[in-house]
């Protein structure tokens, strides 16, 4: 009887883990689905408003403000960059990863778009949407899209992914980088 009870508990626990894995896959799929970005009327109104703030020096010298840090929504930035690139003719698919220092963009383009031109469009698009200190790397190596995707759940607080990022950048540098400087 005891063994049957233990066996039944293992079966139930195993089914729960399978369900959790399925739920996680669905959540990831939903997060990456561009059709999920439908805005409510309130969000659209907020998006249409101009941004404005005004402070005095005294307001910035208080204790709470001394520890204030700028925040960047990396997912929104990656979303914006990807959409900007895809609005250009010649791009069929784009994967963008934004870290705390780099923007990695891998794309699939059609044969009508020249390699250097595609790299230039991708790089300029990213540079137009990110702070100046970001390093932007681009590539038409489609296999790098999966490598970039493998990092989408990583955190900037956990630097265990640095080696993977460096390997991806090394591969990206083998393709045109645009902006011939």
Short mmCIF file of C-alpha atoms in Angstrom, two decimals, residues 23-36:
data_model
loop_
_atom_site.label_atom_id
_atom_site.label_comp_id
_atom_site.label_asym_id
_atom_site.label_seq_id
_atom_site.Cartn_x
_atom_site.Cartn_y
_atom_site.Cartn_z
CA UNK A 23 3.21 26.47 -19.50
CA UNK A 24 6.75 27.93 -19.62
CA UNK A 25 7.06 27.19 -23.35
CA UNK A 26 3.69 28.85 -23.98
CA UNK A 27 4.72 31.90 -21.91
CA UNK A 28 7.97 32.24 -23.90
CA UNK A 29 6.05 31.89 -27.14
CA UNK A 30 3.59 34.57 -26.02
CA UNK A 31 6.41 36.93 -25.00
CA UNK A 32 8.04 36.58 -28.42
CA UNK A 33 4.81 36.91 -30.42
CA UNK A 34 4.74 40.35 -32.06
CA UNK A 35 0.95 40.24 -32.41
CA UNK A 36 0.69 40.41 -28.61
#
